[in-house]
Amino acid sequence: MTANEIRQQFIDFFISKGHTFVPSAPVIPQDDPTLLFTNAGMNQFKDIFLGKGKREYTRAVNSQKCIRVSGKHNDLEEVGRDTYHHTFFEMLGNWSFGDYYKKEAIQWAWELLTEVWKLPKEKLFATVHHTDDEAAELWKSVTDIAPQRILKFGDKDNFWEMGPVGPCGPCSEIHIDLGEEFCDLKGQEHTCGVNGDCGRYIELWNLVFIQFNRDENGTLHPLPARHVDTGAGFERLVAVLQGKTSNYDTDVFMPILEAIGKMVGQDYRQSDEQMAFRVIADHIRMLTFSIADGGMPSNEGRGYVMRRILRRAARYGRNLNMREPFMYKLVPTVVQMMGDVYPEIRERQEHIMAVIRAEEERFNLTLDRGLEIFEKIKEDLKSRGEAVIPGYEVFRLYDTFGFPVDLTRILAEENGLTLDMAGFEEHMEAQRKLARESSKFVMTEGEQQWIVLNEGADSRFVGYDELAIETHIMRYRLSEKYLQVILKETPFYAESGGQVGDKGTIKGENFTLKVLDTKKEGDHIVHFCEPVTDFKPASDKVLAEVTSSERRSTQKNHTATHLLHAALRKVLGTHVTQAGSLVEPNRLRFDFNHYDRLSEEQIREIERIVNRKIQQNIPLQIAYEKFSEAKKKGAMALFGEKYGDLVRTIKIDDFSFELCGGTHVKATGEIGVFIILYEAGIAAGIRRIEALTGEKAVEYIQQKKQILHQLNELLNATDEELTPKVEQLLNEKRHLEKELQKARTANLQAGVEDLLAKAQKVNDINLLVHEFTDTEMDALKSLGDKLREKSKNLVALLLTEKDQKLNMVCVVSDDLIQSKKLHAGNLVREVAKQVGGGGGGRPHLATAGGKQIENKQKAIELLKKRLAEL
């Protein structure tokens, strides 16, 4: 049987038992921003187990795409070393949501394994929790497994829980004895056994019986509805059913291994670098599926995990002499193998290849340099007889050269070294601390304690509907820079989700406070006002009023970011997700995941789409609903954002649907117009767009129109004639500059004899120091060569001031290089230090520069001193 046939037989078997086939959820979770990757088949059904959701069916079956490379399930370092750990794998599963229970789950699992797939019953074992007598008796009554092959184990092996609290229950696992030859711990003090440490007995299937809820005290309470959640490792099952000794020997992996072999000119079965083959084959599957489902390599979160995986594979590619990007070429093989079952990878093949290729090219630029640094570290350690790479060196490889720690660990192990991980973590924490301190709002010194005017709840935000309200001061305090005020209710939006805080005024009976900013402190909304000396309100009653013009402009920009996000996904692909934003009255800034710069046509198309939606004047549909319901309807949640049970959704027709707590226009037409100012990369895999809307966009258009009109008049050209006319002028300018440079160089060289006559004798050496006015360095270098041709026993220092910097050219004649061992580069480097600069070059000619022009004479005197000392 082929792997595809085995997968389909599993699905068909349970469909025949009344199950509904449910497609695999994406490996990038769509409804759980706290989860890096989908790591189990039950993830998409978690709301049912928590009692928060329902489905139209009570029985389900599928093959779920899974990635386990972080957190509790992290076997990354084992991938490739052994033959059964993987970063990406498929989990075959069947579920019962309050329908059938232990009896049917056990009976059907045994039927499929022994009657359909004909696995030998005498090699199978069933394990149950030591308290689950019900399951143990069912194994005896509904199957014909030998009673002595029903084994009991404790919580570690046979009790499943979603987390410290929540749904949980005992489980029953099915294991197979592969035979003594599969024991990989022979010769060690070890006994083969189920749930042991060797590879002889392996788990095929886990049947989880969810019947309890664990409370915060650890107490188990029976659930009103009991569920079944099973998971069978597809790759392991295929290996067993195909009679293979390794997952990599099955048709799940062999086509990829053969493609790698063709690429590197080696046969996997004969290669001394089989581990490299396995690592690459595993990792290309993980990358293909994670990118297809919207993941992007980056420096944070899941993106960093993806980058680690790709770089680990690229590093192993070096073991196979692959020095150019190669992994992207394997994507078509993965698509050919799995595209029928998972059509999303076929639909996004070109995108997947482009992302991987761009990332490979980027890493290759630093890999060789990083390997050089590692070699220096290694040699330095060996010279001192040490074997531990210091934490700061591990951090430097990570921070400067993009080496994931596990990649450095691989290199270390290959060379008999270990890593100082404690030292590495110290440097990482120091970097995190700096990042936190630079990003958080820092309160000023001299703050007083809060002066409380009223007790009770505060900071109720009413600014979606009102921009001015009568309210009450709850408390205030004074710092050196601000008077900070907390109100009972407030129309002021506190900085959040990329949107800046509101400005405005708070007016009382005997005061008017100017609000400069609004921020959150926990659940409180704090208004940062201009300080008032001896602030003593006659009454706590105030009028709080937001500056409406700025709020309206901010709202236009915020709604425009939603339109921009949707347009980017339409033009570039659904992999695009928001990576950051800034929404303020004067502009908007939007950061997003994408692997390459945008073309001019793509930028124009994005502008066209957004402006089309503005012109359609689409009313915004703003609603409050449960998070799970919003996600079911397709609302986009941002990874890393925390959402409560009740969320606010912003829907713009069928074009954009996002979770968002910010302020927005009532209809898109209020935005007026949208213009992209620029697009640029700000980090690997992260692009940024800055744009204008409304009046600011109109001002920008008018300014550009005025500039264009001025150019028309200056050049006496129509709009269509401007570009060729400017190109013509630039070409003429470049030509004249070259001619001028030639003339200057010729004039300089014509005066060589006069210059040499000005040389002074310093210790029998002819020293020429001469300063030129606004002269190009190339001209000075040409002059230096001419001076060397015309004179022996010569050291010349040629100077010129340009752009508030003193530039230097130093030349030494060949005879002094031989007789005195003089080196122009060494001389000019030392001289340049006197003017706060540096430089260097070859023995006969070198250049330098510095900005401390006032120390020019000191530099010249130092050169004379050095020559006098010879």
mmCIF file of C-alpha atoms in Angstrom, residues 777 781 784 788 795-798 808-812 823-825 827-829 831 842-848 863:
data_model
loop_
_atom_site.group_PDB
_atom_site.id
_atom_site.type_symbol
_atom_site.label_atom_id
_atom_site.label_comp_id
_atom_site.label_asym_id
_atom_site.label_seq_id
_atom_site.Cartn_x
_atom_site.Cartn_y
_atom_site.Cartn_z
ATOM 1 C CA MET A 777 40.268 61.987 -4.032
ATOM 2 C CA LYS A 781 45.538 59.560 -6.073
ATOM 3 C CA GLY A 784 50.295 60.776 -6.063
ATOM 4 C CA ARG A 788 56.146 58.688 -7.281
ATOM 5 C CA VAL A 795 56.916 60.609 1.108
ATOM 6 C CA ALA A 796 53.965 62.836 0.122
ATOM 7 C CA LEU A 797 50.873 63.750 2.104
ATOM 8 C CA LEU A 798 48.185 65.406 -0.057
ATOM 9 C CA MET A 808 44.282 62.507 2.894
ATOM 10 C CA VAL A 809 46.308 60.651 0.283
ATOM 11 C CA CYS A 810 49.721 59.344 1.322
ATOM 12 C CA VAL A 811 52.293 57.977 -1.154
ATOM 13 C CA VAL A 812 55.732 56.409 -0.614
ATOM 14 C CA HIS A 823 54.263 51.552 4.422
ATOM 15 C CA ALA A 824 51.874 54.292 3.254
ATOM 16 C CA GLY A 825 48.866 52.561 4.832
ATOM 17 C CA LEU A 827 51.696 55.951 8.092
ATOM 18 C CA VAL A 828 48.371 57.488 7.066
ATOM 19 C CA ARG A 829 46.406 55.382 9.585
ATOM 20 C CA VAL A 831 48.337 60.334 11.079
ATOM 21 C CA ARG A 842 48.830 49.545 0.238
ATOM 22 C CA PRO A 843 52.540 50.207 0.920
ATOM 23 C CA HIS A 844 52.887 52.675 -1.967
ATOM 24 C CA LEU A 845 49.512 54.502 -1.727
ATOM 25 C CA ALA A 846 46.861 54.832 0.969
ATOM 26 C CA THR A 847 43.926 57.069 1.897
ATOM 27 C CA ALA A 848 42.397 58.312 5.146
ATOM 28 C CA LEU A 863 54.225 62.536 10.217
#
